[in-house]
Amino acid sequence: MHELSIAMSIVEMAQAEALQRGVQIRAVHVKLGALSGVVKQALLSSYEMACDDTLLRGSRLVIEDVPVVIFCPKCKVPRPLSSVQLFCCGECGTPTSEIVQGRELEVVALETQ
Amino acid sequence: MSPEPRLVEVRKNVLKQNDMVARALRARFRAAGVFVVSLVSSPGSGKTAFLEKTLTLLRPHYRVAALVGDLATENDAARLACSQAPVKQIITGTLCHLEAAMVQNAVDEEEWDLSQLDFLFIENVGNLVCPSAYDLGEDLRVVLLSVTEGEDKPLKYPTIFNSADVAIVTKSDLAEAVQFDSEATRRNIQAVRPGMLVFQLSAKNGQGIGEYLGFLAARLAESRAAAAV
Ligand SMILES: Nc1nc2c(ncn2[C@@H]2O[C@H](COP(=O)(O)OP(=O)(O)O)[C@@H](O)[C@H]2O)c(=O)[nH]1
Ligand SMILES: [Mg+2]
Ligand SMILES: [Zn+2]
């Protein structure tokens, strides 16, 4: 399980921003791709632990799930993937492993007050 | 007066630190002309046995070295040392995967002259989940799957198969005993990673390993040709 170390990195980043901007943070918004290798539930529970003894204590982690989008070489357009167990175009069925979205693991916004 | 809550946009990649170290490592490896291969799999799939065989077979023809990650012991490094190649154990403690900084530290500590190496192998900690997100600066990521693990492993761990470049189906000497369905496995690998190159081999009797070694040699030559341009 590497979610705790991921959560600690998120807290560290947010804390640095809080100090730099002189604000208090109520929530951290994160984008989490379906292929990020991070389990959402584990990240949520690790977050609280990671916030202990930091300026982020009591803050919330808001996770936005990012679905996988592949690029179909035949249709020549990005297509949402319906299952990570079958990498192919949902329209024409062409197999592809060109991933255009879904690996995200990003802090995107901070809710301050 | 209590100010209104507001949303400040930031956009920061959480793994930025690791990605930066990995990028620097990759540049360093490339400049030195060493081809770096990492191995990932479940614990017990046969990474160390496969690596031992690889090192032993490559050593007469190439300059090879290996780093091996493990949670607690140095056993794997001791096994690999039998190949006579330089080997360094990285003990990760509670960490279930290797990170780029650990690879960097290990290479620096050993003071290996990377320009004197053809191949550097990195055995990751046995885990099919956590290593997927961490770039180690490798040129090639190999995911191993043994015939005793079940044909549907790729469907259960699509993320790691997607982060890897090549799949190895190992322990093929046991295929018959466990009624391994090679076709179904290949189909499942292609479902989660279309176009993925698959080698089936046995680290025990060496069957099938020649094809893989030929592939590595070709990749090394390609990478050096590209660097020379
Ligand atoms: N029959 C057979 N056994 C193997 C093969 N490769 C590894 N093993 C055995 O599988 C077990 C785990 O192998 P090891 O290399 O330690 O796996 P690791 O945890 O992935 O490094 C050991 O008992 C090995 O002897 C193989 O190709 N054939
Ligand atoms: Mg091992
Ligand atoms: Zn299509």
mmCIF file of C-alpha atoms and ligand atoms in Angstrom:
data_model
loop_
_atom_site.group_PDB
_atom_site.id
_atom_site.type_symbol
_atom_site.label_atom_id
_atom_site.label_comp_id
_atom_site.label_asym_id
_atom_site.label_seq_id
_atom_site.Cartn_x
_atom_site.Cartn_y
_atom_site.Cartn_z
ATOM 1 C CA MET A 1 0.000 0.000 0.000
ATOM 2 C CA HIS A 2 1.552 3.245 -1.100
ATOM 3 C CA GLU A 3 -1.478 5.465 -0.527
ATOM 4 C CA LEU A 4 -0.104 6.810 2.743
ATOM 5 C CA SER A 5 3.033 8.121 1.107
ATOM 6 C CA ILE A 6 0.908 9.590 -1.688
ATOM 7 C CA ALA A 7 -1.359 11.227 0.902
ATOM 8 C CA MET A 8 1.683 12.650 2.659
ATOM 9 C CA SER A 9 2.928 14.171 -0.584
ATOM 10 C CA ILE A 10 -0.475 15.764 -1.147
ATOM 11 C CA VAL A 11 -0.489 17.216 2.353
ATOM 12 C CA GLU A 12 3.053 18.471 1.949
ATOM 13 C CA MET A 13 2.176 20.225 -1.308
ATOM 14 C CA ALA A 14 -0.961 21.767 0.114
ATOM 15 C CA GLN A 15 0.830 22.875 3.248
ATOM 16 C CA ALA A 16 3.525 24.616 1.239
ATOM 17 C CA GLU A 17 0.840 26.463 -0.730
ATOM 18 C CA ALA A 18 -0.990 27.408 2.460
ATOM 19 C CA LEU A 19 2.146 28.877 3.977
ATOM 20 C CA GLN A 20 3.122 30.681 0.820
ATOM 21 C CA ARG A 21 -0.320 32.230 0.373
ATOM 22 C CA GLY A 22 -0.947 32.771 4.062
ATOM 23 C CA VAL A 23 -4.297 31.031 3.952
ATOM 24 C CA GLN A 24 -5.975 28.224 5.786
ATOM 25 C CA ILE A 25 -7.034 25.210 3.760
ATOM 26 C CA ARG A 26 -10.397 23.566 4.218
ATOM 27 C CA ALA A 27 -10.212 21.070 1.412
ATOM 28 C CA VAL A 28 -7.820 19.736 -1.183
ATOM 29 C CA HIS A 29 -9.205 18.771 -4.575
ATOM 30 C CA VAL A 30 -7.465 15.937 -6.373
ATOM 31 C CA LYS A 31 -7.906 14.334 -9.779
ATOM 32 C CA LEU A 32 -7.461 10.587 -9.673
ATOM 33 C CA GLY A 33 -7.186 8.597 -12.879
ATOM 34 C CA ALA A 34 -8.556 5.071 -13.106
ATOM 35 C CA LEU A 35 -5.053 3.980 -14.161
ATOM 36 C CA SER A 36 -3.147 6.001 -11.562
ATOM 37 C CA GLY A 37 -2.421 2.885 -9.521
ATOM 38 C CA VAL A 38 -3.950 4.531 -6.468
ATOM 39 C CA VAL A 39 -6.989 3.139 -4.667
ATOM 40 C CA LYS A 40 -9.469 5.894 -3.864
ATOM 41 C CA GLN A 41 -10.756 4.491 -0.584
ATOM 42 C CA ALA A 42 -7.247 3.816 0.702
ATOM 43 C CA LEU A 43 -6.191 7.333 -0.236
ATOM 44 C CA LEU A 44 -9.156 8.854 1.584
ATOM 45 C CA SER A 45 -8.413 6.998 4.790
ATOM 46 C CA SER A 46 -4.684 7.681 4.568
ATOM 47 C CA TYR A 47 -5.344 11.370 4.086
ATOM 48 C CA GLU A 48 -6.699 11.899 7.544
ATOM 49 C CA MET A 49 -3.659 10.232 9.050
ATOM 50 C CA ALA A 50 -1.324 12.265 6.880
ATOM 51 C CA CYS A 51 -2.958 15.502 8.045
ATOM 52 C CA ASP A 52 -2.209 14.860 11.716
ATOM 53 C CA ASP A 53 0.193 17.402 13.169
ATOM 54 C CA THR A 54 0.111 19.530 10.046
ATOM 55 C CA LEU A 55 -1.600 22.763 9.063
ATOM 56 C CA LEU A 56 -4.030 20.637 7.072
ATOM 57 C CA ARG A 57 -5.476 18.996 10.147
ATOM 58 C CA GLY A 58 -9.258 18.770 9.863
ATOM 59 C CA SER A 59 -9.269 19.448 6.135
ATOM 60 C CA ARG A 60 -11.081 17.303 3.589
ATOM 61 C CA LEU A 61 -9.820 15.485 0.551
ATOM 62 C CA VAL A 62 -12.139 15.800 -2.424
ATOM 63 C CA ILE A 63 -11.412 13.240 -5.119
ATOM 64 C CA GLU A 64 -12.583 13.619 -8.674
ATOM 65 C CA ASP A 65 -12.441 10.303 -10.533
ATOM 66 C CA VAL A 66 -10.962 10.572 -13.985
ATOM 67 C CA PRO A 67 -12.115 7.850 -16.391
ATOM 68 C CA VAL A 68 -9.849 6.386 -19.050
ATOM 69 C CA VAL A 69 -9.964 7.869 -22.528
ATOM 70 C CA ILE A 70 -8.164 6.133 -25.369
ATOM 71 C CA PHE A 71 -7.363 7.306 -28.859
ATOM 72 C CA CYS A 72 -8.853 5.155 -31.596
ATOM 73 C CA PRO A 73 -6.353 4.794 -34.435
ATOM 74 C CA LYS A 74 -9.146 3.976 -36.856
ATOM 75 C CA CYS A 75 -11.776 6.572 -35.973
ATOM 76 C CA LYS A 76 -8.935 9.038 -35.283
ATOM 77 C CA VAL A 77 -10.697 10.463 -32.245
ATOM 78 C CA PRO A 78 -10.449 10.067 -28.474
ATOM 79 C CA ARG A 79 -13.035 7.677 -27.053
ATOM 80 C CA PRO A 80 -14.032 6.926 -23.467
ATOM 81 C CA LEU A 81 -13.075 3.400 -22.435
ATOM 82 C CA SER A 82 -15.911 1.367 -21.009
ATOM 83 C CA SER A 83 -13.751 -1.187 -19.192
ATOM 84 C CA VAL A 84 -10.096 -1.187 -18.166
ATOM 85 C CA GLN A 85 -10.184 -4.913 -18.905
ATOM 86 C CA LEU A 86 -10.758 -4.341 -22.586
ATOM 87 C CA PHE A 87 -8.722 -1.679 -24.320
ATOM 88 C CA CYS A 88 -10.572 -1.047 -27.544
ATOM 89 C CA CYS A 89 -12.660 1.588 -29.245
ATOM 90 C CA GLY A 90 -16.258 1.506 -28.052
ATOM 91 C CA GLU A 91 -17.506 2.418 -31.545
ATOM 92 C CA CYS A 92 -15.518 0.302 -33.962
ATOM 93 C CA GLY A 93 -13.839 -2.225 -31.676
ATOM 94 C CA THR A 94 -10.273 -1.482 -32.784
ATOM 95 C CA PRO A 95 -7.796 -2.472 -30.034
ATOM 96 C CA THR A 96 -5.529 0.330 -28.826
ATOM 97 C CA SER A 97 -3.301 1.080 -25.887
ATOM 98 C CA GLU A 98 -2.888 4.748 -26.638
ATOM 99 C CA ILE A 99 -4.086 6.345 -23.435
ATOM 100 C CA VAL A 100 -4.979 10.023 -23.551
ATOM 101 C CA GLN A 101 -6.471 10.306 -20.077
ATOM 102 C CA GLY A 102 -6.679 8.190 -16.944
ATOM 103 C CA ARG A 103 -3.221 8.231 -15.358
ATOM 104 C CA GLU A 104 -3.811 11.511 -13.474
ATOM 105 C CA LEU A 105 -2.705 11.934 -9.907
ATOM 106 C CA GLU A 106 -2.867 15.689 -9.447
ATOM 107 C CA VAL A 107 -3.734 18.299 -6.898
ATOM 108 C CA VAL A 108 -5.982 20.651 -8.861
ATOM 109 C CA ALA A 109 -7.414 23.110 -6.358
ATOM 110 C CA LEU A 110 -7.381 24.218 -2.753
ATOM 111 C CA GLU A 111 -10.442 25.381 -0.884
ATOM 112 C CA THR A 112 -9.333 28.204 1.348
ATOM 113 C CA GLN A 113 -11.022 30.529 3.736
ATOM 114 C CA MET B 1 -15.404 38.829 9.566
ATOM 115 C CA SER B 2 -15.070 35.351 8.194
ATOM 116 C CA PRO B 3 -14.002 35.400 4.549
ATOM 117 C CA GLU B 4 -15.904 33.378 1.967
ATOM 118 C CA PRO B 5 -14.394 29.987 1.162
ATOM 119 C CA ARG B 6 -12.863 30.069 -2.281
ATOM 120 C CA LEU B 7 -11.234 27.710 -4.676
ATOM 121 C CA VAL B 8 -7.649 28.354 -5.669
ATOM 122 C CA GLU B 9 -6.486 26.445 -8.727
ATOM 123 C CA VAL B 10 -3.073 24.839 -8.388
ATOM 124 C CA ARG B 11 -2.517 21.855 -10.758
ATOM 125 C CA LYS B 12 0.357 19.891 -9.328
ATOM 126 C CA ASN B 13 1.382 16.373 -10.203
ATOM 127 C CA VAL B 14 1.643 14.505 -6.900
ATOM 128 C CA LEU B 15 4.497 12.337 -8.190
ATOM 129 C CA LYS B 16 6.401 15.270 -9.644
ATOM 130 C CA GLN B 17 9.391 14.741 -7.370
ATOM 131 C CA ASN B 18 9.756 11.095 -8.432
ATOM 132 C CA ASP B 19 9.191 11.932 -12.087
ATOM 133 C CA MET B 20 11.930 14.554 -11.993
ATOM 134 C CA VAL B 21 14.468 12.201 -10.431
ATOM 135 C CA ALA B 22 13.470 9.489 -12.925
ATOM 136 C CA ARG B 23 13.916 11.852 -15.845
ATOM 137 C CA ALA B 24 17.386 12.833 -14.641
ATOM 138 C CA LEU B 25 18.286 9.152 -14.189
ATOM 139 C CA ARG B 26 17.062 8.275 -17.657
ATOM 140 C CA ALA B 27 19.202 11.036 -19.156
ATOM 141 C CA ARG B 28 22.185 9.802 -17.162
ATOM 142 C CA PHE B 29 21.648 6.181 -18.251
ATOM 143 C CA ARG B 30 21.287 7.247 -21.854
ATOM 144 C CA ALA B 31 24.440 9.355 -21.777
ATOM 145 C CA ALA B 32 26.340 6.401 -20.288
ATOM 146 C CA GLY B 33 24.953 4.039 -22.939
ATOM 147 C CA VAL B 34 23.508 1.574 -20.432
ATOM 148 C CA PHE B 35 20.154 -0.076 -21.172
ATOM 149 C CA VAL B 36 18.013 -0.327 -18.046
ATOM 150 C CA VAL B 37 15.378 -3.006 -17.531
ATOM 151 C CA SER B 38 13.066 -3.211 -14.528
ATOM 152 C CA LEU B 39 11.102 -6.275 -13.430
ATOM 153 C CA VAL B 40 7.750 -6.255 -11.667
ATOM 154 C CA SER B 41 5.506 -9.122 -10.568
ATOM 155 C CA SER B 42 3.681 -10.625 -7.610
ATOM 156 C CA PRO B 43 5.930 -12.038 -4.896
ATOM 157 C CA GLY B 44 7.138 -15.480 -5.922
ATOM 158 C CA SER B 45 6.459 -15.202 -9.648
ATOM 159 C CA GLY B 46 10.133 -15.802 -10.298
ATOM 160 C CA LYS B 47 11.823 -12.428 -10.786
ATOM 161 C CA THR B 48 15.005 -13.375 -8.966
ATOM 162 C CA ALA B 49 15.303 -16.771 -10.661
ATOM 163 C CA PHE B 50 14.719 -15.174 -14.054
ATOM 164 C CA LEU B 51 17.200 -12.404 -13.333
ATOM 165 C CA GLU B 52 19.811 -14.871 -12.121
ATOM 166 C CA LYS B 53 19.489 -16.795 -15.371
ATOM 167 C CA THR B 54 19.548 -13.600 -17.419
ATOM 168 C CA LEU B 55 22.697 -12.311 -15.708
ATOM 169 C CA THR B 56 24.468 -15.651 -16.028
ATOM 170 C CA LEU B 57 23.675 -15.986 -19.728
ATOM 171 C CA LEU B 58 24.448 -12.366 -20.614
ATOM 172 C CA ARG B 59 27.633 -12.000 -18.579
ATOM 173 C CA PRO B 60 30.039 -13.692 -21.018
ATOM 174 C CA HIS B 61 28.963 -11.265 -23.743
ATOM 175 C CA TYR B 62 27.825 -8.104 -21.968
ATOM 176 C CA ARG B 63 28.703 -6.029 -18.935
ATOM 177 C CA VAL B 64 25.758 -6.405 -16.584
ATOM 178 C CA ALA B 65 24.755 -5.320 -13.085
ATOM 179 C CA ALA B 66 21.619 -5.533 -10.972
ATOM 180 C CA LEU B 67 19.762 -3.705 -8.237
ATOM 181 C CA VAL B 68 17.243 -5.660 -6.264
ATOM 182 C CA GLY B 69 14.500 -4.256 -4.064
ATOM 183 C CA ASP B 70 13.128 -6.208 -1.135
ATOM 184 C CA LEU B 71 11.123 -5.300 1.941
ATOM 185 C CA ALA B 72 13.488 -6.827 4.445
ATOM 186 C CA THR B 73 16.113 -9.323 3.364
ATOM 187 C CA GLU B 74 19.288 -9.544 1.351
ATOM 188 C CA ASN B 75 18.537 -13.090 0.166
ATOM 189 C CA ASP B 76 17.829 -12.112 -3.417
ATOM 190 C CA ALA B 77 21.111 -10.228 -3.753
ATOM 191 C CA ALA B 78 22.963 -13.249 -2.380
ATOM 192 C CA ARG B 79 21.263 -15.488 -4.972
ATOM 193 C CA LEU B 80 22.049 -13.080 -7.780
ATOM 194 C CA ALA B 81 25.662 -12.742 -6.692
ATOM 195 C CA CYS B 82 26.123 -16.356 -7.862
ATOM 196 C CA SER B 83 26.038 -14.976 -11.393
ATOM 197 C CA GLN B 84 29.299 -13.092 -10.631
ATOM 198 C CA ALA B 85 27.694 -9.843 -11.749
ATOM 199 C CA PRO B 86 27.817 -6.778 -9.471
ATOM 200 C CA VAL B 87 24.607 -6.747 -7.420
ATOM 201 C CA LYS B 88 23.247 -4.285 -4.897
ATOM 202 C CA GLN B 89 20.322 -4.909 -2.561
ATOM 203 C CA ILE B 90 17.942 -2.060 -1.792
ATOM 204 C CA ILE B 91 15.989 -2.686 1.383
ATOM 205 C CA THR B 92 12.787 -0.707 1.236
ATOM 206 C CA GLY B 93 11.564 -1.389 4.775
ATOM 207 C CA THR B 94 7.844 -0.726 4.844
ATOM 208 C CA LEU B 95 7.741 0.722 1.346
ATOM 209 C CA CYS B 96 6.076 -1.662 -1.081
ATOM 210 C CA HIS B 97 7.783 -0.363 -4.226
ATOM 211 C CA LEU B 98 11.001 1.207 -5.436
ATOM 212 C CA GLU B 99 11.194 4.932 -6.123
ATOM 213 C CA ALA B 100 13.548 6.719 -8.472
ATOM 214 C CA ALA B 101 15.502 8.290 -5.608
ATOM 215 C CA MET B 102 16.307 4.826 -4.219
ATOM 216 C CA VAL B 103 17.688 3.747 -7.564
ATOM 217 C CA GLN B 104 19.720 6.933 -7.746
ATOM 218 C CA ASN B 105 21.125 6.455 -4.232
ATOM 219 C CA ALA B 106 22.000 2.824 -4.893
ATOM 220 C CA VAL B 107 23.833 3.631 -8.104
ATOM 221 C CA ASP B 108 25.711 6.471 -6.402
ATOM 222 C CA GLU B 109 26.605 4.427 -3.325
ATOM 223 C CA GLU B 110 28.040 1.611 -5.389
ATOM 224 C CA GLU B 111 30.006 4.110 -7.443
ATOM 225 C CA TRP B 112 29.325 2.008 -10.517
ATOM 226 C CA ASP B 113 30.789 3.489 -13.645
ATOM 227 C CA LEU B 114 27.625 3.363 -15.721
ATOM 228 C CA SER B 115 29.549 3.931 -18.922
ATOM 229 C CA GLN B 116 31.224 0.552 -18.270
ATOM 230 C CA LEU B 117 27.853 -1.232 -18.289
ATOM 231 C CA ASP B 118 25.699 -2.558 -21.114
ATOM 232 C CA PHE B 119 22.676 -3.609 -19.052
ATOM 233 C CA LEU B 120 21.433 -2.639 -15.627
ATOM 234 C CA PHE B 121 18.549 -4.694 -14.239
ATOM 235 C CA ILE B 122 16.283 -3.569 -11.438
ATOM 236 C CA GLU B 123 14.119 -6.089 -9.581
ATOM 237 C CA ASN B 124 11.233 -4.235 -7.986
ATOM 238 C CA VAL B 125 9.547 -5.278 -4.747
ATOM 239 C CA GLY B 126 7.054 -8.100 -5.338
ATOM 240 C CA ASN B 127 3.812 -6.204 -5.825
ATOM 241 C CA LEU B 128 1.474 -5.786 -8.780
ATOM 242 C CA VAL B 129 -0.126 -2.562 -7.617
ATOM 243 C CA CYS B 130 2.184 0.024 -6.120
ATOM 244 C CA PRO B 131 5.144 -0.013 -8.537
ATOM 245 C CA SER B 132 2.970 0.992 -11.479
ATOM 246 C CA ALA B 133 2.959 4.698 -10.672
ATOM 247 C CA TYR B 134 6.691 5.102 -10.098
ATOM 248 C CA ASP B 135 8.953 5.763 -13.033
ATOM 249 C CA LEU B 136 12.451 4.494 -12.222
ATOM 250 C CA GLY B 137 14.149 5.924 -15.293
ATOM 251 C CA GLU B 138 14.205 2.490 -16.938
ATOM 252 C CA ASP B 139 14.161 1.954 -20.707
ATOM 253 C CA LEU B 140 12.058 -1.154 -20.480
ATOM 254 C CA ARG B 141 9.598 -2.352 -17.879
ATOM 255 C CA VAL B 142 8.965 -6.076 -17.832
ATOM 256 C CA VAL B 143 5.996 -7.595 -16.033
ATOM 257 C CA LEU B 144 6.290 -11.261 -15.072
ATOM 258 C CA LEU B 145 3.470 -13.680 -14.657
ATOM 259 C CA SER B 146 4.056 -17.337 -13.822
ATOM 260 C CA VAL B 147 1.951 -20.159 -15.211
ATOM 261 C CA THR B 148 0.857 -21.074 -11.678
ATOM 262 C CA GLU B 149 -0.841 -17.734 -11.058
ATOM 263 C CA GLY B 150 -3.936 -18.085 -13.187
ATOM 264 C CA GLU B 151 -4.704 -16.864 -16.663
ATOM 265 C CA ASP B 152 -6.810 -13.922 -15.526
ATOM 266 C CA LYS B 153 -4.056 -12.046 -13.684
ATOM 267 C CA PRO B 154 -3.822 -9.382 -16.429
ATOM 268 C CA LEU B 155 -7.540 -8.654 -16.069
ATOM 269 C CA LYS B 156 -7.132 -8.250 -12.318
ATOM 270 C CA TYR B 157 -4.151 -5.894 -12.620
ATOM 271 C CA PRO B 158 -4.673 -3.916 -15.840
ATOM 272 C CA THR B 159 -2.822 -0.877 -14.489
ATOM 273 C CA ILE B 160 0.525 -2.605 -14.048
ATOM 274 C CA PHE B 161 0.226 -4.308 -17.441
ATOM 275 C CA ASN B 162 -0.440 -0.900 -18.906
ATOM 276 C CA SER B 163 2.599 0.629 -17.312
ATOM 277 C CA ALA B 164 4.839 -2.188 -18.610
ATOM 278 C CA ASP B 165 6.358 -2.643 -22.071
ATOM 279 C CA VAL B 166 6.830 -6.396 -22.241
ATOM 280 C CA ALA B 167 5.202 -9.381 -20.519
ATOM 281 C CA ILE B 168 7.003 -12.581 -19.572
ATOM 282 C CA VAL B 169 5.085 -15.745 -18.853
ATOM 283 C CA THR B 170 7.502 -17.707 -16.707
ATOM 284 C CA LYS B 171 7.804 -21.169 -15.105
ATOM 285 C CA SER B 172 6.687 -22.650 -18.424
ATOM 286 C CA ASP B 173 8.240 -25.963 -17.307
ATOM 287 C CA LEU B 174 5.243 -26.246 -14.961
ATOM 288 C CA ALA B 175 2.648 -25.374 -17.603
ATOM 289 C CA GLU B 176 1.484 -28.899 -18.222
ATOM 290 C CA ALA B 177 1.277 -29.832 -14.555
ATOM 291 C CA VAL B 178 -1.071 -26.919 -13.838
ATOM 292 C CA GLN B 179 -2.927 -27.180 -17.175
ATOM 293 C CA PHE B 180 -1.920 -23.674 -18.051
ATOM 294 C CA ASP B 181 -3.942 -22.108 -20.854
ATOM 295 C CA SER B 182 -1.394 -20.119 -22.810
ATOM 296 C CA GLU B 183 -3.898 -18.861 -25.386
ATOM 297 C CA ALA B 184 -6.261 -17.478 -22.745
ATOM 298 C CA THR B 185 -3.385 -15.724 -21.002
ATOM 299 C CA ARG B 186 -2.212 -14.099 -24.205
ATOM 300 C CA ARG B 187 -5.768 -13.047 -24.992
ATOM 301 C CA ASN B 188 -6.095 -11.436 -21.553
ATOM 302 C CA ILE B 189 -2.785 -9.635 -21.911
ATOM 303 C CA GLN B 190 -3.832 -8.298 -25.320
ATOM 304 C CA ALA B 191 -7.187 -7.206 -23.890
ATOM 305 C CA VAL B 192 -5.595 -4.919 -21.303
ATOM 306 C CA ARG B 193 -2.559 -3.926 -23.373
ATOM 307 C CA PRO B 194 -3.082 -4.394 -27.119
ATOM 308 C CA GLY B 195 0.154 -5.046 -28.967
ATOM 309 C CA MET B 196 2.142 -6.037 -25.889
ATOM 310 C CA LEU B 197 5.091 -8.284 -26.657
ATOM 311 C CA VAL B 198 4.928 -11.580 -24.738
ATOM 312 C CA PHE B 199 7.710 -14.114 -24.119
ATOM 313 C CA GLN B 200 6.990 -17.483 -22.579
ATOM 314 C CA LEU B 201 9.948 -19.120 -20.879
ATOM 315 C CA SER B 202 11.332 -21.102 -17.987
ATOM 316 C CA ALA B 203 14.052 -19.731 -15.733
ATOM 317 C CA LYS B 204 14.572 -23.273 -14.506
ATOM 318 C CA ASN B 205 15.408 -25.093 -17.718
ATOM 319 C CA GLY B 206 16.148 -22.023 -19.819
ATOM 320 C CA GLN B 207 13.612 -22.852 -22.503
ATOM 321 C CA GLY B 208 12.445 -19.766 -24.389
ATOM 322 C CA ILE B 209 14.948 -17.450 -22.750
ATOM 323 C CA GLY B 210 17.128 -17.134 -25.849
ATOM 324 C CA GLU B 211 14.426 -15.292 -27.723
ATOM 325 C CA TYR B 212 14.106 -12.790 -24.886
ATOM 326 C CA LEU B 213 17.869 -12.260 -24.690
ATOM 327 C CA GLY B 214 17.962 -11.654 -28.439
ATOM 328 C CA PHE B 215 15.256 -9.064 -28.001
ATOM 329 C CA LEU B 216 17.258 -7.314 -25.243
ATOM 330 C CA ALA B 217 20.380 -7.256 -27.398
ATOM 331 C CA ALA B 218 18.409 -5.707 -30.254
ATOM 332 C CA ARG B 219 16.929 -3.071 -27.951
ATOM 333 C CA LEU B 220 20.382 -2.182 -26.612
ATOM 334 C CA ALA B 221 21.718 -1.764 -30.147
ATOM 335 C CA GLU B 222 18.693 0.328 -31.154
ATOM 336 C CA SER B 223 19.003 2.576 -28.153
ATOM 337 C CA ARG B 224 22.705 3.179 -28.784
ATOM 338 C CA ALA B 225 22.096 3.858 -32.467
ATOM 339 C CA ALA B 226 19.424 6.398 -31.528
ATOM 340 C CA ALA B 227 21.755 8.064 -29.023
ATOM 341 C CA ALA B 228 24.528 8.313 -31.624
ATOM 342 C CA VAL B 229 22.369 10.315 -34.065
HETATM 343 N N1 LIG C 1 9.713 -24.683 -11.836
HETATM 344 C C1 LIG C 1 10.113 -23.423 -11.834
HETATM 345 N N2 LIG C 1 10.250 -22.761 -10.672
HETATM 346 C C2 LIG C 1 10.658 -21.461 -10.707
HETATM 347 C C3 LIG C 1 10.946 -20.791 -11.920
HETATM 348 N N3 LIG C 1 11.310 -19.527 -11.624
HETATM 349 C C4 LIG C 1 11.257 -19.417 -10.294
HETATM 350 N N4 LIG C 1 10.870 -20.586 -9.719
HETATM 351 C C5 LIG C 1 10.685 -20.846 -8.282
HETATM 352 O O1 LIG C 1 9.678 -19.984 -7.778
HETATM 353 C C6 LIG C 1 9.988 -19.559 -6.461
HETATM 354 C C7 LIG C 1 10.001 -18.049 -6.383
HETATM 355 O O2 LIG C 1 11.002 -17.549 -7.246
HETATM 356 P P1 LIG C 1 11.733 -16.156 -7.024
HETATM 357 O O3 LIG C 1 12.683 -15.999 -8.143
HETATM 358 O O4 LIG C 1 12.272 -16.059 -5.650
HETATM 359 O O5 LIG C 1 10.505 -15.147 -7.161
HETATM 360 P P2 LIG C 1 10.435 -13.555 -6.904
HETATM 361 O O6 LIG C 1 9.792 -13.396 -5.568
HETATM 362 O O7 LIG C 1 9.538 -13.022 -7.985
HETATM 363 O O8 LIG C 1 11.814 -13.007 -6.965
HETATM 364 C C8 LIG C 1 11.337 -20.184 -6.125
HETATM 365 O O9 LIG C 1 11.100 -21.349 -5.385
HETATM 366 C C9 LIG C 1 11.919 -20.505 -7.489
HETATM 367 O O10 LIG C 1 12.804 -21.600 -7.445
HETATM 368 C C10 LIG C 1 10.790 -21.530 -13.149
HETATM 369 O O11 LIG C 1 11.007 -21.028 -14.272
HETATM 370 N N5 LIG C 1 10.371 -22.829 -13.049
HETATM 371 MG MG MG C 2 12.912 -11.778 -5.646
HETATM 372 ZN ZN ZN C 3 -12.788 3.406 -33.419
#
